[in-house]
PDB file of C-alpha atoms and ligand atoms in Angstrom:
ATOM      1  CA  UNK A   1      64.234 114.986  76.404  1.00  0.00           C
ATOM      2  CA  UNK A   2      61.857 112.446  74.928  1.00  0.00           C
ATOM      3  CA  UNK A   3      63.551 109.248  76.046  1.00  0.00           C
ATOM      4  CA  UNK A   4      62.369 107.038  78.888  1.00  0.00           C
ATOM      5  CA  UNK A   5      65.038 107.448  81.481  1.00  0.00           C
ATOM      6  CA  UNK A   6      63.326 105.837  84.429  1.00  0.00           C
ATOM      7  CA  UNK A   7      61.894 102.328  84.368  1.00  0.00           C
ATOM      8  CA  UNK A   8      59.370 103.113  87.078  1.00  0.00           C
ATOM      9  CA  UNK A   9      58.224 106.230  88.855  1.00  0.00           C
ATOM     10  CA  UNK A  10      60.701 107.899  91.190  1.00  0.00           C
ATOM     11  CA  UNK A  11      60.058 109.373  94.571  1.00  0.00           C
ATOM     12  CA  UNK A  12      60.753 112.920  95.614  1.00  0.00           C
ATOM     13  CA  UNK A  13      63.489 114.119  97.901  1.00  0.00           C
ATOM     14  CA  UNK A  14      63.224 117.829  98.493  1.00  0.00           C
ATOM     15  CA  UNK A  15      62.459 119.267  95.068  1.00  0.00           C
ATOM     16  CA  UNK A  16      64.557 116.704  93.181  1.00  0.00           C
ATOM     17  CA  UNK A  17      63.000 113.662  91.566  1.00  0.00           C
ATOM     18  CA  UNK A  18      65.058 110.632  92.470  1.00  0.00           C
ATOM     19  CA  UNK A  19      64.693 107.752  90.041  1.00  0.00           C
ATOM     20  CA  UNK A  20      64.804 104.413  91.924  1.00  0.00           C
ATOM     21  CA  UNK A  21      66.377 102.509  89.034  1.00  0.00           C
ATOM     22  CA  UNK A  22      67.238 102.930  85.392  1.00  0.00           C
ATOM     23  CA  UNK A  23      66.430 100.706  82.432  1.00  0.00           C
ATOM     24  CA  UNK A  24      69.127  99.753  79.898  1.00  0.00           C
ATOM     25  CA  UNK A  25      67.514 102.111  77.370  1.00  0.00           C
ATOM     26  CA  UNK A  26      67.402 104.840  79.974  1.00  0.00           C
ATOM     27  CA  UNK A  27      71.060 104.428  80.832  1.00  0.00           C
ATOM     28  CA  UNK A  28      72.155 104.442  77.179  1.00  0.00           C
ATOM     29  CA  UNK A  29      70.052 107.540  76.502  1.00  0.00           C
ATOM     30  CA  UNK A  30      72.077 109.530  79.054  1.00  0.00           C
ATOM     31  CA  UNK A  31      75.548 108.279  78.109  1.00  0.00           C
ATOM     32  CA  UNK A  32      76.565 111.722  76.887  1.00  0.00           C
ATOM     33  CA  UNK A  33      75.316 113.492  80.007  1.00  0.00           C
ATOM     34  CA  UNK A  34      77.063 110.849  82.126  1.00  0.00           C
ATOM     35  CA  UNK A  35      80.271 111.324  80.167  1.00  0.00           C
ATOM     36  CA  UNK A  36      80.322 115.066  80.602  1.00  0.00           C
ATOM     37  CA  UNK A  37      79.319 114.989  84.273  1.00  0.00           C
ATOM     38  CA  UNK A  38      76.127 117.019  84.037  1.00  0.00           C
ATOM     39  CA  UNK A  39      73.806 114.454  85.673  1.00  0.00           C
ATOM     40  CA  UNK A  40      72.683 115.063  89.223  1.00  0.00           C
ATOM     41  CA  UNK A  41      74.506 112.972  91.818  1.00  0.00           C
ATOM     42  CA  UNK A  42      71.728 110.461  92.412  1.00  0.00           C
ATOM     43  CA  UNK A  43      71.177 109.736  88.739  1.00  0.00           C
ATOM     44  CA  UNK A  44      74.916 109.531  88.151  1.00  0.00           C
ATOM     45  CA  UNK A  45      75.245 106.947  90.916  1.00  0.00           C
ATOM     46  CA  UNK A  46      72.369 104.931  89.479  1.00  0.00           C
ATOM     47  CA  UNK A  47      74.014 104.921  86.037  1.00  0.00           C
ATOM     48  CA  UNK A  48      77.286 103.884  87.634  1.00  0.00           C
ATOM     49  CA  UNK A  49      75.653 101.042  89.561  1.00  0.00           C
ATOM     50  CA  UNK A  50      73.807  99.921  86.452  1.00  0.00           C
ATOM     51  CA  UNK A  51      76.998  99.828  84.382  1.00  0.00           C
ATOM     52  CA  UNK A  52      78.714  97.876  87.132  1.00  0.00           C
ATOM     53  CA  UNK A  53      76.065  95.175  86.977  1.00  0.00           C
ATOM     54  CA  UNK A  54      74.946  95.163  83.331  1.00  0.00           C
ATOM     55  CA  UNK A  55      77.050  93.100  80.932  1.00  0.00           C
ATOM     56  CA  UNK A  56      74.979  94.427  77.989  1.00  0.00           C
ATOM     57  CA  UNK A  57      75.480  98.119  78.667  1.00  0.00           C
ATOM     58  CA  UNK A  58      79.149  98.023  79.663  1.00  0.00           C
ATOM     59  CA  UNK A  59      80.577  97.308  76.187  1.00  0.00           C
ATOM     60  CA  UNK A  60      78.176  99.904  74.732  1.00  0.00           C
ATOM     61  CA  UNK A  61      79.485 102.464  77.216  1.00  0.00           C
ATOM     62  CA  UNK A  62      83.069 101.578  76.353  1.00  0.00           C
ATOM     63  CA  UNK A  63      82.476 102.007  72.630  1.00  0.00           C
ATOM     64  CA  UNK A  64      80.652 105.278  73.299  1.00  0.00           C
ATOM     65  CA  UNK A  65      83.566 106.665  75.295  1.00  0.00           C
ATOM     66  CA  UNK A  66      86.183 105.588  72.776  1.00  0.00           C
ATOM     67  CA  UNK A  67      84.008 107.123  70.040  1.00  0.00           C
ATOM     68  CA  UNK A  68      84.022 110.420  71.923  1.00  0.00           C
ATOM     69  CA  UNK A  69      87.805 110.177  72.363  1.00  0.00           C
ATOM     70  CA  UNK A  70      88.640 109.347  68.787  1.00  0.00           C
ATOM     71  CA  UNK A  71      88.848 112.847  67.397  1.00  0.00           C
ATOM     72  CA  UNK A  72      91.116 114.185  70.152  1.00  0.00           C
ATOM     73  CA  UNK A  73      94.782 115.069  69.791  1.00  0.00           C
ATOM     74  CA  UNK A  74      95.584 112.814  72.751  1.00  0.00           C
ATOM     75  CA  UNK A  75      94.013 109.768  71.071  1.00  0.00           C
ATOM     76  CA  UNK A  76      96.100 110.456  67.954  1.00  0.00           C
ATOM     77  CA  UNK A  77      99.199 110.746  70.109  1.00  0.00           C
ATOM     78  CA  UNK A  78      98.548 107.376  71.767  1.00  0.00           C
ATOM     79  CA  UNK A  79      97.969 105.690  68.407  1.00  0.00           C
ATOM     80  CA  UNK A  80     101.152 107.278  67.026  1.00  0.00           C
ATOM     81  CA  UNK A  81     103.150 106.341  70.115  1.00  0.00           C
ATOM     82  CA  UNK A  82     102.051 102.687  70.235  1.00  0.00           C
ATOM     83  CA  UNK A  83     102.097 102.215  66.427  1.00  0.00           C
ATOM     84  CA  UNK A  84     101.208  98.649  65.405  1.00  0.00           C
ATOM     85  CA  UNK A  85     100.696  97.743  69.063  1.00  0.00           C
ATOM     86  CA  UNK A  86      97.747 100.124  69.443  1.00  0.00           C
ATOM     87  CA  UNK A  87      94.467  98.317  70.252  1.00  0.00           C
ATOM     88  CA  UNK A  88      91.275 100.204  69.406  1.00  0.00           C
ATOM     89  CA  UNK A  89      88.416 100.255  71.947  1.00  0.00           C
ATOM     90  CA  UNK A  90      90.464  98.323  74.483  1.00  0.00           C
ATOM     91  CA  UNK A  91      88.479  97.499  77.653  1.00  0.00           C
ATOM     92  CA  UNK A  92      91.126  98.781  79.970  1.00  0.00           C
ATOM     93  CA  UNK A  93      88.972  99.567  82.990  1.00  0.00           C
ATOM     94  CA  UNK A  94      87.918  95.951  83.322  1.00  0.00           C
ATOM     95  CA  UNK A  95      91.478  94.817  82.611  1.00  0.00           C
ATOM     96  CA  UNK A  96      92.826  97.149  85.217  1.00  0.00           C
ATOM     97  CA  UNK A  97      90.426  96.089  87.942  1.00  0.00           C
ATOM     98  CA  UNK A  98      91.020  92.403  87.176  1.00  0.00           C
ATOM     99  CA  UNK A  99      94.786  92.843  87.062  1.00  0.00           C
ATOM    100  CA  UNK A 100      94.764  94.703  90.388  1.00  0.00           C
ATOM    101  CA  UNK A 101      92.599  92.065  92.035  1.00  0.00           C
ATOM    102  CA  UNK A 102      94.852  89.280  90.734  1.00  0.00           C
ATOM    103  CA  UNK A 103      98.118  90.990  91.697  1.00  0.00           C
ATOM    104  CA  UNK A 104      96.652  92.184  95.049  1.00  0.00           C
ATOM    105  CA  UNK A 105      99.680  94.413  95.706  1.00  0.00           C
ATOM    106  CA  UNK A 106     100.125  95.360  99.359  1.00  0.00           C
ATOM    107  CA  UNK A 107     103.559  96.834  99.860  1.00  0.00           C
ATOM    108  CA  UNK A 108     104.917  99.949  98.171  1.00  0.00           C
ATOM    109  CA  UNK A 109     107.274  97.725  96.215  1.00  0.00           C
ATOM    110  CA  UNK A 110     104.414  95.540  94.971  1.00  0.00           C
ATOM    111  CA  UNK A 111     102.376  98.620  94.050  1.00  0.00           C
ATOM    112  CA  UNK A 112     105.335 100.077  92.143  1.00  0.00           C
ATOM    113  CA  UNK A 113     105.762  96.764  90.296  1.00  0.00           C
ATOM    114  CA  UNK A 114     102.057  96.737  89.395  1.00  0.00           C
ATOM    115  CA  UNK A 115     102.136 100.189  87.858  1.00  0.00           C
ATOM    116  CA  UNK A 116     105.447  99.563  86.099  1.00  0.00           C
ATOM    117  CA  UNK A 117     104.083  96.629  84.173  1.00  0.00           C
ATOM    118  CA  UNK A 118     100.470  97.374  83.373  1.00  0.00           C
ATOM    119  CA  UNK A 119      99.751  98.997  80.037  1.00  0.00           C
ATOM    120  CA  UNK A 120      96.021  98.990  80.772  1.00  0.00           C
ATOM    121  CA  UNK A 121      96.496 102.047  82.974  1.00  0.00           C
ATOM    122  CA  UNK A 122      97.988 103.974  80.076  1.00  0.00           C
ATOM    123  CA  UNK A 123      94.890 103.359  77.934  1.00  0.00           C
ATOM    124  CA  UNK A 124      92.632 104.050  80.899  1.00  0.00           C
ATOM    125  CA  UNK A 125      94.186 107.465  81.527  1.00  0.00           C
ATOM    126  CA  UNK A 126      94.049 108.415  77.855  1.00  0.00           C
ATOM    127  CA  UNK A 127      90.388 107.386  77.703  1.00  0.00           C
ATOM    128  CA  UNK A 128      89.565 109.312  80.912  1.00  0.00           C
ATOM    129  CA  UNK A 129      91.015 112.505  79.475  1.00  0.00           C
ATOM    130  CA  UNK A 130      90.341 112.165  75.735  1.00  0.00           C
ATOM    131  CA  UNK A 131      86.691 111.150  76.066  1.00  0.00           C
ATOM    132  CA  UNK A 132      85.979 114.380  77.955  1.00  0.00           C
ATOM    133  CA  UNK A 133      84.944 112.509  81.137  1.00  0.00           C
ATOM    134  CA  UNK A 134      87.527 114.192  83.285  1.00  0.00           C
ATOM    135  CA  UNK A 135      86.668 117.675  84.557  1.00  0.00           C
ATOM    136  CA  UNK A 136      88.933 120.549  83.507  1.00  0.00           C
ATOM    137  CA  UNK A 137      90.707 120.985  86.838  1.00  0.00           C
ATOM    138  CA  UNK A 138      93.429 123.298  85.526  1.00  0.00           C
ATOM    139  CA  UNK A 139      90.826 125.805  84.293  1.00  0.00           C
ATOM    140  CA  UNK A 140      89.052 125.600  87.675  1.00  0.00           C
ATOM    141  CA  UNK A 141      92.328 126.242  89.551  1.00  0.00           C
ATOM    142  CA  UNK A 142      93.844 128.799  87.218  1.00  0.00           C
ATOM    143  CA  UNK A 143      93.043 131.918  89.333  1.00  0.00           C
ATOM    144  CA  UNK A 144      94.626 130.282  92.407  1.00  0.00           C
ATOM    145  CA  UNK A 145      97.649 128.977  90.495  1.00  0.00           C
ATOM    146  CA  UNK A 146      98.312 132.338  88.876  1.00  0.00           C
ATOM    147  CA  UNK A 147      98.096 134.327  92.103  1.00  0.00           C
ATOM    148  CA  UNK A 148     100.239 131.887  94.063  1.00  0.00           C
ATOM    149  CA  UNK A 149     103.987 132.551  93.828  1.00  0.00           C
ATOM    150  CA  UNK A 150     106.480 129.766  93.366  1.00  0.00           C
ATOM    151  CA  UNK A 151     106.525 126.350  91.824  1.00  0.00           C
ATOM    152  CA  UNK A 152     103.829 123.721  91.299  1.00  0.00           C
ATOM    153  CA  UNK A 153     104.544 120.017  91.656  1.00  0.00           C
ATOM    154  CA  UNK A 154     102.059 117.767  89.831  1.00  0.00           C
ATOM    155  CA  UNK A 155     102.502 114.735  92.050  1.00  0.00           C
ATOM    156  CA  UNK A 156     101.467 111.535  90.284  1.00  0.00           C
ATOM    157  CA  UNK A 157     101.104 113.360  86.985  1.00  0.00           C
ATOM    158  CA  UNK A 158     100.367 110.211  84.940  1.00  0.00           C
ATOM    159  CA  UNK A 159     100.284 110.954  81.224  1.00  0.00           C
ATOM    160  CA  UNK A 160     100.845 114.631  82.063  1.00  0.00           C
ATOM    161  CA  UNK A 161      97.738 116.328  80.665  1.00  0.00           C
ATOM    162  CA  UNK A 162      97.641 118.834  83.544  1.00  0.00           C
ATOM    163  CA  UNK A 163     101.409 119.221  83.643  1.00  0.00           C
ATOM    164  CA  UNK A 164     101.686 120.145  79.968  1.00  0.00           C
ATOM    165  CA  UNK A 165      98.640 122.375  80.131  1.00  0.00           C
ATOM    166  CA  UNK A 166     100.035 124.307  83.127  1.00  0.00           C
ATOM    167  CA  UNK A 167     103.366 124.616  81.313  1.00  0.00           C
ATOM    168  CA  UNK A 168     101.558 125.897  78.245  1.00  0.00           C
ATOM    169  CA  UNK A 169      99.850 128.715  80.182  1.00  0.00           C
ATOM    170  CA  UNK A 170     103.175 129.820  81.568  1.00  0.00           C
ATOM    171  CA  UNK A 171     103.185 128.293  85.074  1.00  0.00           C
ATOM    172  CA  UNK A 172     106.368 127.029  86.708  1.00  0.00           C
ATOM    173  CA  UNK A 173     105.584 123.345  87.056  1.00  0.00           C
ATOM    174  CA  UNK A 174     107.304 120.005  87.606  1.00  0.00           C
ATOM    175  CA  UNK A 175     105.793 116.530  87.356  1.00  0.00           C
ATOM    176  CA  UNK A 176     106.575 113.267  89.061  1.00  0.00           C
ATOM    177  CA  UNK A 177     105.363 109.755  88.353  1.00  0.00           C
ATOM    178  CA  UNK A 178     106.372 106.197  89.094  1.00  0.00           C
ATOM    179  CA  UNK A 179     108.233 104.388  86.329  1.00  0.00           C
ATOM    180  CA  UNK A 180     105.314 103.118  84.228  1.00  0.00           C
ATOM    181  CA  UNK A 181     103.854 103.071  80.705  1.00  0.00           C
ATOM    182  CA  UNK A 182     101.949 106.354  81.376  1.00  0.00           C
ATOM    183  CA  UNK A 183     105.225 108.009  82.420  1.00  0.00           C
ATOM    184  CA  UNK A 184     107.016 106.689  79.299  1.00  0.00           C
ATOM    185  CA  UNK A 185     104.188 108.060  77.156  1.00  0.00           C
ATOM    186  CA  UNK A 186     104.465 111.440  78.909  1.00  0.00           C
ATOM    187  CA  UNK A 187     108.207 111.574  78.296  1.00  0.00           C
ATOM    188  CA  UNK A 188     107.541 110.914  74.608  1.00  0.00           C
ATOM    189  CA  UNK A 189     104.775 113.568  74.479  1.00  0.00           C
ATOM    190  CA  UNK A 190     106.614 116.243  76.466  1.00  0.00           C
ATOM    191  CA  UNK A 191     109.085 116.943  73.653  1.00  0.00           C
ATOM    192  CA  UNK A 192     106.239 117.666  71.247  1.00  0.00           C
ATOM    193  CA  UNK A 193     104.724 120.093  73.775  1.00  0.00           C
ATOM    194  CA  UNK A 194     107.934 122.008  74.424  1.00  0.00           C
ATOM    195  CA  UNK A 195     108.353 120.720  77.995  1.00  0.00           C
ATOM    196  CA  UNK A 196     111.971 119.799  78.632  1.00  0.00           C
ATOM    197  CA  UNK A 197     112.227 119.125  82.379  1.00  0.00           C
ATOM    198  CA  UNK A 198     112.754 115.535  83.490  1.00  0.00           C
ATOM    199  CA  UNK A 199     109.782 113.702  84.953  1.00  0.00           C
ATOM    200  CA  UNK A 200     110.863 113.178  88.550  1.00  0.00           C
ATOM    201  CA  UNK A 201     110.575 110.113  90.737  1.00  0.00           C
ATOM    202  CA  UNK A 202     108.027 110.635  93.538  1.00  0.00           C
ATOM    203  CA  UNK A 203     110.684 109.636  96.062  1.00  0.00           C
ATOM    204  CA  UNK A 204     112.847 112.709  95.485  1.00  0.00           C
ATOM    205  CA  UNK A 205     110.574 115.089  93.601  1.00  0.00           C
ATOM    206  CA  UNK A 206     110.156 117.461  96.541  1.00  0.00           C
ATOM    207  CA  UNK A 207     113.890 118.028  96.943  1.00  0.00           C
ATOM    208  CA  UNK A 208     114.362 118.702  93.239  1.00  0.00           C
ATOM    209  CA  UNK A 209     111.263 120.865  92.556  1.00  0.00           C
ATOM    210  CA  UNK A 210     111.006 122.717  95.919  1.00  0.00           C
ATOM    211  CA  UNK A 211     107.299 123.285  95.287  1.00  0.00           C
ATOM    212  CA  UNK A 212     105.045 125.820  96.972  1.00  0.00           C
ATOM    213  CA  UNK A 213     101.910 124.226  95.478  1.00  0.00           C
ATOM    214  CA  UNK A 214     101.180 120.531  95.563  1.00  0.00           C
ATOM    215  CA  UNK A 215      98.843 119.433  92.759  1.00  0.00           C
ATOM    216  CA  UNK A 216      97.318 116.113  93.815  1.00  0.00           C
ATOM    217  CA  UNK A 217      94.581 115.405  91.327  1.00  0.00           C
ATOM    218  CA  UNK A 218      93.257 111.839  91.063  1.00  0.00           C
ATOM    219  CA  UNK A 219      96.246 110.786  93.152  1.00  0.00           C
ATOM    220  CA  UNK A 220      95.412 110.761  96.838  1.00  0.00           C
ATOM    221  CA  UNK A 221      93.017 107.867  96.261  1.00  0.00           C
ATOM    222  CA  UNK A 222      95.902 105.783  94.977  1.00  0.00           C
ATOM    223  CA  UNK A 223      97.996 106.225  98.099  1.00  0.00           C
ATOM    224  CA  UNK A 224      97.709 103.562 100.736  1.00  0.00           C
ATOM    225  CA  UNK A 225      99.551 105.756 103.254  1.00  0.00           C
ATOM    226  CA  UNK A 226      99.474 109.400 102.037  1.00  0.00           C
ATOM    227  CA  UNK A 227     101.573 110.592 104.942  1.00  0.00           C
ATOM    228  CA  UNK A 228     104.381 108.150 104.178  1.00  0.00           C
ATOM    229  CA  UNK A 229     104.215 108.703 100.430  1.00  0.00           C
ATOM    230  CA  UNK A 230     104.075 112.482 100.447  1.00  0.00           C
ATOM    231  CA  UNK A 231     106.429 112.818 103.382  1.00  0.00           C
ATOM    232  CA  UNK A 232     108.066 116.198 103.963  1.00  0.00           C
ATOM    233  CA  UNK A 233     106.113 117.840 101.143  1.00  0.00           C
ATOM    234  CA  UNK A 234     103.149 118.222 103.417  1.00  0.00           C
ATOM    235  CA  UNK A 235     105.290 120.268 105.829  1.00  0.00           C
ATOM    236  CA  UNK A 236     106.760 122.573 103.218  1.00  0.00           C
ATOM    237  CA  UNK A 237     104.130 123.447 100.568  1.00  0.00           C
ATOM    238  CA  UNK A 238     101.866 126.483 101.084  1.00  0.00           C
ATOM    239  CA  UNK A 239      98.912 125.206  99.092  1.00  0.00           C
ATOM    240  CA  UNK A 240      97.585 121.733  98.330  1.00  0.00           C
ATOM    241  CA  UNK A 241      94.943 121.136  95.677  1.00  0.00           C
ATOM    242  CA  UNK A 242      92.946 117.973  95.104  1.00  0.00           C
ATOM    243  CA  UNK A 243      89.821 117.067  93.186  1.00  0.00           C
ATOM    244  CA  UNK A 244      86.701 117.922  95.234  1.00  0.00           C
ATOM    245  CA  UNK A 245      86.401 115.764  98.347  1.00  0.00           C
ATOM    246  CA  UNK A 246      83.070 115.322 100.074  1.00  0.00           C
ATOM    247  CA  UNK A 247      82.007 114.179 103.523  1.00  0.00           C
ATOM    248  CA  UNK A 248      80.302 111.051 102.294  1.00  0.00           C
ATOM    249  CA  UNK A 249      82.164 109.445  99.405  1.00  0.00           C
ATOM    250  CA  UNK A 250      80.241 106.699  97.630  1.00  0.00           C
ATOM    251  CA  UNK A 251      82.442 103.771  97.075  1.00  0.00           C
ATOM    252  CA  UNK A 252      83.604 103.156  93.526  1.00  0.00           C
ATOM    253  CA  UNK A 253      84.297  99.716  92.118  1.00  0.00           C
ATOM    254  CA  UNK A 254      87.976 100.254  91.505  1.00  0.00           C
ATOM    255  CA  UNK A 255      89.884  98.152  93.984  1.00  0.00           C
ATOM    256  CA  UNK A 256      92.994 100.319  93.706  1.00  0.00           C
ATOM    257  CA  UNK A 257      91.140 103.390  94.981  1.00  0.00           C
ATOM    258  CA  UNK A 258      91.253 104.187  98.674  1.00  0.00           C
ATOM    259  CA  UNK A 259      88.401 106.730  98.731  1.00  0.00           C
ATOM    260  CA  UNK A 260      88.532 108.781 101.908  1.00  0.00           C
ATOM    261  CA  UNK A 261      86.038 111.257 103.349  1.00  0.00           C
ATOM    262  CA  UNK A 262      86.901 114.957 103.437  1.00  0.00           C
ATOM    263  CA  UNK A 263      87.166 114.887 107.249  1.00  0.00           C
ATOM    264  CA  UNK A 264      89.926 112.270 107.129  1.00  0.00           C
ATOM    265  CA  UNK A 265      91.988 114.265 104.596  1.00  0.00           C
ATOM    266  CA  UNK A 266      91.453 117.465 106.548  1.00  0.00           C
ATOM    267  CA  UNK A 267      92.609 115.820 109.774  1.00  0.00           C
ATOM    268  CA  UNK A 268      95.715 114.440 108.095  1.00  0.00           C
ATOM    269  CA  UNK A 269      96.603 117.796 106.550  1.00  0.00           C
ATOM    270  CA  UNK A 270      95.891 119.764 109.735  1.00  0.00           C
ATOM    271  CA  UNK A 271      98.712 117.814 111.336  1.00  0.00           C
ATOM    272  CA  UNK A 272     101.016 119.466 108.790  1.00  0.00           C
ATOM    273  CA  UNK A 273      99.631 123.006 109.182  1.00  0.00           C
ATOM    274  CA  UNK A 274      97.439 122.859 106.077  1.00  0.00           C
ATOM    275  CA  UNK A 275      93.797 123.887 106.553  1.00  0.00           C
ATOM    276  CA  UNK A 276      90.843 124.007 104.147  1.00  0.00           C
ATOM    277  CA  UNK A 277      90.129 127.357 102.562  1.00  0.00           C
ATOM    278  CA  UNK A 278      86.767 128.825 103.539  1.00  0.00           C
ATOM    279  CA  UNK A 279      83.887 127.397 101.570  1.00  0.00           C
ATOM    280  CA  UNK A 280      83.360 130.620  99.586  1.00  0.00           C
ATOM    281  CA  UNK A 281      86.984 130.497  98.421  1.00  0.00           C
ATOM    282  CA  UNK A 282      86.853 126.893  97.248  1.00  0.00           C
ATOM    283  CA  UNK A 283      86.597 126.725  93.450  1.00  0.00           C
ATOM    284  CA  UNK A 284      84.109 124.360  91.867  1.00  0.00           C
ATOM    285  CA  UNK A 285      85.476 120.844  91.296  1.00  0.00           C
ATOM    286  CA  UNK A 286      88.393 121.266  93.719  1.00  0.00           C
ATOM    287  CA  UNK A 287      89.338 121.122  97.375  1.00  0.00           C
ATOM    288  CA  UNK A 288      92.047 123.556  98.437  1.00  0.00           C
ATOM    289  CA  UNK A 289      94.090 123.628 101.648  1.00  0.00           C
ATOM    290  CA  UNK A 290      96.442 126.471 102.649  1.00  0.00           C
ATOM    291  CA  UNK A 291      99.128 126.820 105.252  1.00  0.00           C
ATOM    292  CA  UNK A 292      97.986 128.909 108.157  1.00  0.00           C
ATOM    293  CA  UNK A 293     100.718 128.302 110.689  1.00  0.00           C
ATOM    294  CA  UNK A 294     104.367 127.379 110.658  1.00  0.00           C
ATOM    295  CA  UNK A 295     105.721 123.945 111.308  1.00  0.00           C
ATOM    296  CA  UNK A 296     108.571 124.521 113.792  1.00  0.00           C
ATOM    297  CA  UNK A 297     110.777 121.761 112.401  1.00  0.00           C
ATOM    298  CA  UNK A 298     110.928 123.406 108.970  1.00  0.00           C
ATOM    299  CA  UNK A 299     113.150 126.512 108.976  1.00  0.00           C
ATOM    300  CA  UNK A 300     112.216 128.897 106.180  1.00  0.00           C
ATOM    301  CA  UNK A 301     113.761 131.963 104.667  1.00  0.00           C
ATOM    302  CA  UNK A 302     112.493 135.495 105.286  1.00  0.00           C
ATOM    303  CA  UNK A 303     110.753 135.856 101.911  1.00  0.00           C
ATOM    304  CA  UNK A 304     108.809 132.709 102.635  1.00  0.00           C
ATOM    305  CA  UNK A 305     107.761 134.005 106.065  1.00  0.00           C
ATOM    306  CA  UNK A 306     106.263 137.170 104.551  1.00  0.00           C
ATOM    307  CA  UNK A 307     104.097 135.043 102.283  1.00  0.00           C
ATOM    308  CA  UNK A 308     103.024 132.928 105.233  1.00  0.00           C
ATOM    309  CA  UNK A 309     101.750 136.030 107.011  1.00  0.00           C
ATOM    310  CA  UNK A 310      99.000 136.507 104.438  1.00  0.00           C
ATOM    311  CA  UNK A 311      95.539 135.638 105.785  1.00  0.00           C
ATOM    312  CA  UNK A 312      94.356 132.312 104.429  1.00  0.00           C
ATOM    313  CA  UNK A 313      91.363 131.493 106.574  1.00  0.00           C
TER     314      UNK A 313
HETATM  315 ZN1  LIG B   1      71.933  97.696  80.925  1.00  0.00          ZN
END
């Protein structure tokens, strides 16, 4: 590419050139690569840091993302759903961070109230999906989901992009989400996508869906106390799938994210008999844990026991 990405010469780490900082022009020149996630990690982090601190580039980035989203079906659905109330190019990420900082919710009740009232999160989720920023996790997981018997629970399904996609490819899937504008939008969309199950409340979703696979994408980071929130589900599912976790997460700027290292998640799940699949069996983009031993307090039927005997590690 002919653009000047780096404002001064980078140094070398291994065989990868690491730019020490990016100019505004350099950042704007890689907006599309940043959007689609093809930048190397170091450059991506530099772009992210620059956008955090640069009041000139941030609105440009927002317009760029909305521009990329504008031709999608999902964008059209949001505009149709909100009607006259629809606001083009809304700066929902900033709104969301500010609203969270102001509300400073601590308890589960306060967090529930926050999500119930904020419409910014609806826009933010639509933009995240419709702009093409979000990786295609369902495609990445499809071989695992199709070989795994039973029912999937999309826990914290938001506007339901994954839920409706999994339904469309013939998987047995339920979704749950807190009462919120994203959930209302999903209920409106579901009819148009031929999905007729109710969207469950996270509090009783496990009992209703009886899942064997827990789909926890972009959700774990929102849980202050995953063990308390997910409860018995961790003792009963056979497979748990999240977006890819790494040992050394770099902190994002979103105050409502509790980014945890892989080791912490693995330790938590090991206490429920769920263990990471071997590295060679982990699909790109995802982290997958499987049950490798029984939890004595959870009696299971014979059919379930046969499945548990399959080697997972
Ligand atoms: Zn800038």
